[in-house]
Amino acid sequence: MPNPRIALIIGIISISIFPVLVKWAPVSGITSAFYRMFFGLLFLLPYLFITKKFTVPAKALWFPIFMCGIIFATDIAVWNVSIQYSNATQATLLTNLSPVWVGVGTFFFLPDKPKPRFWIGTLVALIGMVILIGLDAFAEMQFDKGFMLAILSGMLYASYMLISKTVLNRIDIISFMVVSMAVSSLYLLLICIFMNEPLWDFQPTIWGVFVIQGLICQLLGWLTISYAVKKMDAKRVSLSLLSQAVVTGLFAWAFIGEKITLQMILGGIIILIGISITYQTKRSQSESPAN
């Protein structure tokens, strides 16, 4: 595996393709989430059978890994439902508060307390996110069920980052991914059945999109992001994932012809500046590549 920062970049690029693929295959977001997770798991299983590198988690790890699978799947489901109750702009903005929740959770529950530089970088990045999405989003914001669900989505995402960080310090990435993705797949399948979401009778093109989502967005994306979480500070990884909005905009411009405005460019630049602030360290206190 490469340098963790390179792995993080690969992961961000991989998951940023997902919204564009969803637009190509206009099906239920929860259905897409299930097949993304399911096909990702299917592509990973042959590797395990061939290499036999699966490590049975210790008893103490089964519950947190199980919770990671449930939390990650719930986050996807809650985010999609929040859009149904409000709109995609509001849901995206509120969900991207996750770095704040990661910082708060780290402050209260982990020994590595956030430094002032993290909070400054987070504030700058969130300002960039607001500019990228547009100030008009605030005028249309409603403090309703959709608002609360989007806030919950950000908290769930932050919880996943923090819990997975503690688990990945004690188990290899492949074994963690297999168990958590299996739990997520089963959980999302049950949600699809409960909410009567479509699960078959799709056109071949849509099945092809599902396969790409599983292989690139889920398997490649979260293997590399999990590696970054294992080797780096979870707070920095969480904040770095805000750049997904920038990369998704570039993919949407390149492949489906969506326009990029000056406002979006300015917001994207500010997001990247905020992220870079958290990576600035004094030379005398510079971190090793594994941190």
mmCIF file of N, CA and C in Angstrom, residues 7-96:
data_model
loop_
_atom_site.group_PDB
_atom_site.id
_atom_site.type_symbol
_atom_site.label_atom_id
_atom_site.label_comp_id
_atom_site.label_asym_id
_atom_site.label_seq_id
_atom_site.Cartn_x
_atom_site.Cartn_y
_atom_site.Cartn_z
ATOM 1 N N ALA A 7 -2.903 7.159 -0.574
ATOM 2 C CA ALA A 7 -4.062 6.262 -0.452
ATOM 3 C C ALA A 7 -5.337 7.064 -0.220
ATOM 4 N N LEU A 8 -5.249 8.107 0.598
ATOM 5 C CA LEU A 8 -6.420 8.940 0.882
ATOM 6 C C LEU A 8 -6.894 9.647 -0.386
ATOM 7 N N ILE A 9 -5.959 10.147 -1.181
ATOM 8 C CA ILE A 9 -6.318 10.806 -2.441
ATOM 9 C C ILE A 9 -7.019 9.823 -3.375
ATOM 10 N N ILE A 10 -6.476 8.597 -3.475
ATOM 11 C CA ILE A 10 -7.102 7.568 -4.315
ATOM 12 C C ILE A 10 -8.512 7.274 -3.816
ATOM 13 N N GLY A 11 -8.666 7.172 -2.494
ATOM 14 C CA GLY A 11 -9.972 6.896 -1.916
ATOM 15 C C GLY A 11 -10.971 8.001 -2.202
ATOM 16 N N ILE A 12 -10.549 9.259 -2.057
ATOM 17 C CA ILE A 12 -11.444 10.393 -2.300
ATOM 18 C C ILE A 12 -11.898 10.413 -3.758
ATOM 19 N N ILE A 13 -10.960 10.180 -4.679
ATOM 20 C CA ILE A 13 -11.315 10.147 -6.100
ATOM 21 C C ILE A 13 -12.304 9.017 -6.379
ATOM 22 N N SER A 14 -12.079 7.869 -5.756
ATOM 23 C CA SER A 14 -12.935 6.699 -5.994
ATOM 24 C C SER A 14 -14.361 6.922 -5.515
ATOM 25 N N ILE A 15 -14.528 7.461 -4.311
ATOM 26 C CA ILE A 15 -15.890 7.648 -3.794
ATOM 27 C C ILE A 15 -16.575 8.861 -4.426
ATOM 28 N N SER A 16 -15.785 9.782 -5.003
ATOM 29 C CA SER A 16 -16.373 10.975 -5.618
ATOM 30 C C SER A 16 -17.105 10.652 -6.906
ATOM 31 N N ILE A 17 -16.830 9.485 -7.494
ATOM 32 C CA ILE A 17 -17.507 9.082 -8.725
ATOM 33 C C ILE A 17 -18.953 8.675 -8.443
ATOM 34 N N PHE A 18 -19.250 8.286 -7.202
ATOM 35 C CA PHE A 18 -20.547 7.708 -6.854
ATOM 36 C C PHE A 18 -21.734 8.593 -7.236
ATOM 37 N N PRO A 19 -21.755 9.901 -6.870
ATOM 38 C CA PRO A 19 -22.922 10.710 -7.241
ATOM 39 C C PRO A 19 -23.154 10.792 -8.746
ATOM 40 N N VAL A 20 -22.068 10.824 -9.529
ATOM 41 C CA VAL A 20 -22.205 10.878 -10.988
ATOM 42 C C VAL A 20 -22.817 9.572 -11.504
ATOM 43 N N LEU A 21 -22.363 8.436 -10.954
ATOM 44 C CA LEU A 21 -22.920 7.153 -11.362
ATOM 45 C C LEU A 21 -24.390 7.036 -10.984
ATOM 46 N N VAL A 22 -24.765 7.601 -9.840
ATOM 47 C CA VAL A 22 -26.169 7.578 -9.420
ATOM 48 C C VAL A 22 -27.037 8.315 -10.433
ATOM 49 N N LYS A 23 -26.516 9.414 -10.975
ATOM 50 C CA LYS A 23 -27.281 10.160 -11.976
ATOM 51 C C LYS A 23 -27.388 9.383 -13.277
ATOM 52 N N TRP A 24 -26.384 8.593 -13.586
ATOM 53 C CA TRP A 24 -26.457 7.749 -14.777
ATOM 54 C C TRP A 24 -27.477 6.628 -14.609
ATOM 55 N N ALA A 25 -27.634 6.155 -13.386
ATOM 56 C CA ALA A 25 -28.564 5.054 -13.104
ATOM 57 C C ALA A 25 -29.601 5.550 -12.106
ATOM 58 N N PRO A 26 -30.672 6.190 -12.586
ATOM 59 C CA PRO A 26 -31.660 6.809 -11.698
ATOM 60 C C PRO A 26 -32.541 5.782 -10.986
ATOM 61 N N VAL A 27 -31.985 5.147 -9.955
ATOM 62 C CA VAL A 27 -32.755 4.226 -9.128
ATOM 63 C C VAL A 27 -32.679 4.712 -7.680
ATOM 64 N N SER A 28 -33.396 4.036 -6.817
ATOM 65 C CA SER A 28 -33.414 4.407 -5.409
ATOM 66 C C SER A 28 -32.007 4.501 -4.838
ATOM 67 N N GLY A 29 -31.759 5.558 -4.044
ATOM 68 C CA GLY A 29 -30.456 5.722 -3.418
ATOM 69 C C GLY A 29 -30.125 4.591 -2.471
ATOM 70 N N ILE A 30 -31.129 4.066 -1.769
ATOM 71 C CA ILE A 30 -30.895 2.977 -0.829
ATOM 72 C C ILE A 30 -30.595 1.684 -1.585
ATOM 73 N N THR A 31 -31.275 1.482 -2.731
ATOM 74 C CA THR A 31 -30.969 0.324 -3.569
ATOM 75 C C THR A 31 -29.537 0.395 -4.083
ATOM 76 N N SER A 32 -29.136 1.588 -4.538
ATOM 77 C CA SER A 32 -27.759 1.778 -5.003
ATOM 78 C C SER A 32 -26.760 1.495 -3.884
ATOM 79 N N ALA A 33 -27.101 1.954 -2.676
ATOM 80 C CA ALA A 33 -26.211 1.737 -1.537
ATOM 81 C C ALA A 33 -26.061 0.249 -1.244
ATOM 82 N N PHE A 34 -27.176 -0.507 -1.319
ATOM 83 C CA PHE A 34 -27.111 -1.941 -1.057
ATOM 84 C C PHE A 34 -26.222 -2.648 -2.070
ATOM 85 N N TYR A 35 -26.458 -2.391 -3.366
ATOM 86 C CA TYR A 35 -25.678 -3.094 -4.377
ATOM 87 C C TYR A 35 -24.226 -2.631 -4.393
ATOM 88 N N ARG A 36 -23.992 -1.380 -4.074
ATOM 89 C CA ARG A 36 -22.604 -0.909 -3.936
ATOM 90 C C ARG A 36 -21.877 -1.727 -2.873
ATOM 91 N N MET A 37 -22.528 -1.926 -1.733
ATOM 92 C CA MET A 37 -21.913 -2.684 -0.650
ATOM 93 C C MET A 37 -21.824 -4.167 -0.992
ATOM 94 N N PHE A 38 -22.896 -4.710 -1.581
ATOM 95 C CA PHE A 38 -22.967 -6.135 -1.875
ATOM 96 C C PHE A 38 -21.927 -6.547 -2.921
ATOM 97 N N PHE A 39 -21.841 -5.784 -4.021
ATOM 98 C CA PHE A 39 -20.875 -6.127 -5.065
ATOM 99 C C PHE A 39 -19.450 -5.889 -4.589
ATOM 100 N N GLY A 40 -19.244 -4.880 -3.754
ATOM 101 C CA GLY A 40 -17.920 -4.680 -3.184
ATOM 102 C C GLY A 40 -17.473 -5.889 -2.378
ATOM 103 N N LEU A 41 -18.406 -6.450 -1.608
ATOM 104 C CA LEU A 41 -18.113 -7.645 -0.827
ATOM 105 C C LEU A 41 -17.835 -8.848 -1.732
ATOM 106 N N LEU A 42 -18.634 -8.993 -2.792
ATOM 107 C CA LEU A 42 -18.438 -10.115 -3.717
ATOM 108 C C LEU A 42 -17.063 -10.060 -4.380
ATOM 109 N N PHE A 43 -16.611 -8.867 -4.734
ATOM 110 C CA PHE A 43 -15.291 -8.736 -5.368
ATOM 111 C C PHE A 43 -14.162 -9.013 -4.385
ATOM 112 N N LEU A 44 -14.418 -8.825 -3.105
ATOM 113 C CA LEU A 44 -13.379 -9.036 -2.105
ATOM 114 C C LEU A 44 -13.246 -10.506 -1.707
ATOM 115 N N LEU A 45 -14.344 -11.261 -1.761
ATOM 116 C CA LEU A 45 -14.334 -12.642 -1.295
ATOM 117 C C LEU A 45 -13.365 -13.545 -2.065
ATOM 118 N N PRO A 46 -13.276 -13.462 -3.411
ATOM 119 C CA PRO A 46 -12.305 -14.326 -4.115
ATOM 120 C C PRO A 46 -10.873 -14.093 -3.655
ATOM 121 N N TYR A 47 -10.528 -12.856 -3.364
ATOM 122 C CA TYR A 47 -9.182 -12.564 -2.867
ATOM 123 C C TYR A 47 -8.920 -13.301 -1.560
ATOM 124 N N LEU A 48 -9.936 -13.333 -0.705
ATOM 125 C CA LEU A 48 -9.783 -14.029 0.578
ATOM 126 C C LEU A 48 -9.613 -15.531 0.376
ATOM 127 N N PHE A 49 -10.405 -16.103 -0.527
ATOM 128 C CA PHE A 49 -10.328 -17.545 -0.763
ATOM 129 C C PHE A 49 -8.976 -17.941 -1.339
ATOM 130 N N ILE A 50 -8.423 -17.069 -2.214
ATOM 131 C CA ILE A 50 -7.147 -17.385 -2.856
ATOM 132 C C ILE A 50 -5.978 -17.198 -1.893
ATOM 133 N N THR A 51 -5.973 -16.091 -1.178
ATOM 134 C CA THR A 51 -4.833 -15.768 -0.303
ATOM 135 C C THR A 51 -4.973 -16.349 1.095
ATOM 136 N N LYS A 52 -6.226 -16.640 1.497
ATOM 137 C CA LYS A 52 -6.512 -17.153 2.844
ATOM 138 C C LYS A 52 -5.912 -16.239 3.923
ATOM 139 N N LYS A 53 -6.099 -14.924 3.721
ATOM 140 C CA LYS A 53 -5.538 -13.942 4.648
ATOM 141 C C LYS A 53 -6.568 -13.386 5.623
ATOM 142 N N PHE A 54 -7.734 -14.019 5.668
ATOM 143 C CA PHE A 54 -8.737 -13.535 6.620
ATOM 144 C C PHE A 54 -8.334 -13.900 8.038
ATOM 145 N N THR A 55 -8.389 -12.913 8.910
ATOM 146 C CA THR A 55 -8.091 -13.114 10.324
ATOM 147 C C THR A 55 -9.376 -13.001 11.128
ATOM 148 N N VAL A 56 -9.697 -14.042 11.859
ATOM 149 C CA VAL A 56 -10.898 -13.996 12.693
ATOM 150 C C VAL A 56 -10.696 -12.957 13.789
ATOM 151 N N PRO A 57 -11.576 -11.956 13.862
ATOM 152 C CA PRO A 57 -11.396 -10.907 14.873
ATOM 153 C C PRO A 57 -11.443 -11.469 16.287
ATOM 154 N N ALA A 58 -10.701 -10.851 17.169
ATOM 155 C CA ALA A 58 -10.773 -11.222 18.580
ATOM 156 C C ALA A 58 -12.177 -10.941 19.109
ATOM 157 N N LYS A 59 -12.539 -11.635 20.169
ATOM 158 C CA LYS A 59 -13.896 -11.492 20.712
ATOM 159 C C LYS A 59 -14.235 -10.044 21.026
ATOM 160 N N ALA A 60 -13.256 -9.316 21.526
ATOM 161 C CA ALA A 60 -13.501 -7.927 21.914
ATOM 162 C C ALA A 60 -13.761 -7.014 20.716
ATOM 163 N N LEU A 61 -13.403 -7.469 19.500
ATOM 164 C CA LEU A 61 -13.548 -6.623 18.320
ATOM 165 C C LEU A 61 -14.838 -6.869 17.548
ATOM 166 N N TRP A 62 -15.501 -7.991 17.793
ATOM 167 C CA TRP A 62 -16.690 -8.312 17.007
ATOM 168 C C TRP A 62 -17.769 -7.240 17.145
ATOM 169 N N PHE A 63 -18.006 -6.782 18.348
ATOM 170 C CA PHE A 63 -19.075 -5.787 18.542
ATOM 171 C C PHE A 63 -18.752 -4.461 17.860
ATOM 172 N N PRO A 64 -17.549 -3.866 18.040
ATOM 173 C CA PRO A 64 -17.277 -2.603 17.340
ATOM 174 C C PRO A 64 -17.268 -2.747 15.822
ATOM 175 N N ILE A 65 -16.798 -3.902 15.290
ATOM 176 C CA ILE A 65 -16.838 -4.096 13.837
ATOM 177 C C ILE A 65 -18.290 -4.194 13.366
ATOM 178 N N PHE A 66 -19.096 -4.928 14.117
ATOM 179 C CA PHE A 66 -20.523 -5.030 13.807
ATOM 180 C C PHE A 66 -21.168 -3.647 13.814
ATOM 181 N N MET A 67 -20.826 -2.834 14.801
ATOM 182 C CA MET A 67 -21.380 -1.488 14.900
ATOM 183 C C MET A 67 -20.924 -0.619 13.733
ATOM 184 N N CYS A 68 -19.677 -0.800 13.292
ATOM 185 C CA CYS A 68 -19.197 -0.050 12.130
ATOM 186 C C CYS A 68 -20.051 -0.344 10.902
ATOM 187 N N GLY A 69 -20.373 -1.624 10.696
ATOM 188 C CA GLY A 69 -21.212 -1.996 9.569
ATOM 189 C C GLY A 69 -22.599 -1.391 9.660
ATOM 190 N N ILE A 70 -23.197 -1.441 10.838
ATOM 191 C CA ILE A 70 -24.538 -0.886 11.042
ATOM 192 C C ILE A 70 -24.523 0.629 10.890
ATOM 193 N N ILE A 71 -23.539 1.277 11.504
ATOM 194 C CA ILE A 71 -23.473 2.741 11.474
ATOM 195 C C ILE A 71 -23.248 3.242 10.050
ATOM 196 N N PHE A 72 -22.328 2.608 9.316
ATOM 197 C CA PHE A 72 -22.054 3.042 7.952
ATOM 198 C C PHE A 72 -23.292 2.885 7.078
ATOM 199 N N ALA A 73 -23.964 1.748 7.185
ATOM 200 C CA ALA A 73 -25.169 1.510 6.387
ATOM 201 C C ALA A 73 -26.287 2.466 6.791
ATOM 202 N N THR A 74 -26.448 2.699 8.103
ATOM 203 C CA THR A 74 -27.486 3.616 8.576
ATOM 204 C C THR A 74 -27.224 5.021 8.084
ATOM 205 N N ASP A 75 -25.948 5.418 8.077
ATOM 206 C CA ASP A 75 -25.599 6.745 7.582
ATOM 207 C C ASP A 75 -26.061 6.920 6.141
ATOM 208 N N ILE A 76 -25.786 5.925 5.295
ATOM 209 C CA ILE A 76 -26.199 6.017 3.892
ATOM 210 C C ILE A 76 -27.719 6.110 3.779
ATOM 211 N N ALA A 77 -28.422 5.259 4.536
ATOM 212 C CA ALA A 77 -29.883 5.247 4.478
ATOM 213 C C ALA A 77 -30.469 6.556 4.998
ATOM 214 N N VAL A 78 -29.964 7.045 6.125
ATOM 215 C CA VAL A 78 -30.481 8.285 6.722
ATOM 216 C C VAL A 78 -30.240 9.465 5.792
ATOM 217 N N TRP A 79 -29.055 9.502 5.170
ATOM 218 C CA TRP A 79 -28.752 10.615 4.261
ATOM 219 C C TRP A 79 -29.721 10.640 3.085
ATOM 220 N N ASN A 80 -30.021 9.459 2.518
ATOM 221 C CA ASN A 80 -30.953 9.402 1.399
ATOM 222 C C ASN A 80 -32.369 9.790 1.813
ATOM 223 N N VAL A 81 -32.793 9.349 2.993
ATOM 224 C CA VAL A 81 -34.129 9.703 3.475
ATOM 225 C C VAL A 81 -34.217 11.193 3.772
ATOM 226 N N SER A 82 -33.115 11.787 4.284
ATOM 227 C CA SER A 82 -33.118 13.217 4.590
ATOM 228 C C SER A 82 -33.355 14.047 3.333
ATOM 229 N N ILE A 83 -32.845 13.567 2.186
ATOM 230 C CA ILE A 83 -33.067 14.275 0.927
ATOM 231 C C ILE A 83 -34.543 14.249 0.559
ATOM 232 N N GLN A 84 -35.218 13.129 0.853
ATOM 233 C CA GLN A 84 -36.629 13.023 0.527
ATOM 234 C C GLN A 84 -37.461 14.006 1.346
ATOM 235 N N TYR A 85 -37.025 14.301 2.573
ATOM 236 C CA TYR A 85 -37.779 15.206 3.434
ATOM 237 C C TYR A 85 -37.388 16.669 3.226
ATOM 238 N N SER A 86 -36.207 16.926 2.650
ATOM 239 C CA SER A 86 -35.807 18.312 2.438
ATOM 240 C C SER A 86 -35.293 18.471 1.006
ATOM 241 N N ASN A 87 -33.982 18.647 0.856
ATOM 242 C CA ASN A 87 -33.394 18.715 -0.472
ATOM 243 C C ASN A 87 -31.932 18.309 -0.387
ATOM 244 N N ALA A 88 -31.363 18.011 -1.546
ATOM 245 C CA ALA A 88 -30.002 17.486 -1.580
ATOM 246 C C ALA A 88 -28.985 18.507 -1.075
ATOM 247 N N THR A 89 -29.227 19.796 -1.359
ATOM 248 C CA THR A 89 -28.284 20.839 -0.946
ATOM 249 C C THR A 89 -28.191 20.925 0.568
ATOM 250 N N GLN A 90 -29.349 21.010 1.220
ATOM 251 C CA GLN A 90 -29.362 21.088 2.680
ATOM 252 C C GLN A 90 -28.766 19.832 3.294
ATOM 253 N N ALA A 91 -29.147 18.670 2.769
ATOM 254 C CA ALA A 91 -28.635 17.408 3.317
ATOM 255 C C ALA A 91 -27.125 17.315 3.173
ATOM 256 N N THR A 92 -26.602 17.743 2.011
ATOM 257 C CA THR A 92 -25.158 17.687 1.788
ATOM 258 C C THR A 92 -24.419 18.610 2.735
ATOM 259 N N LEU A 93 -24.922 19.833 2.883
ATOM 260 C CA LEU A 93 -24.277 20.808 3.751
ATOM 261 C C LEU A 93 -24.235 20.336 5.196
ATOM 262 N N LEU A 94 -25.361 19.832 5.707
ATOM 263 C CA LEU A 94 -25.429 19.427 7.114
ATOM 264 C C LEU A 94 -24.645 18.138 7.363
ATOM 265 N N THR A 95 -24.668 17.211 6.412
ATOM 266 C CA THR A 95 -23.900 15.978 6.564
ATOM 267 C C THR A 95 -22.404 16.270 6.626
ATOM 268 N N ASN A 96 -21.971 17.303 5.906
ATOM 269 C CA ASN A 96 -20.551 17.647 5.879
ATOM 270 C C ASN A 96 -20.087 18.378 7.127
#
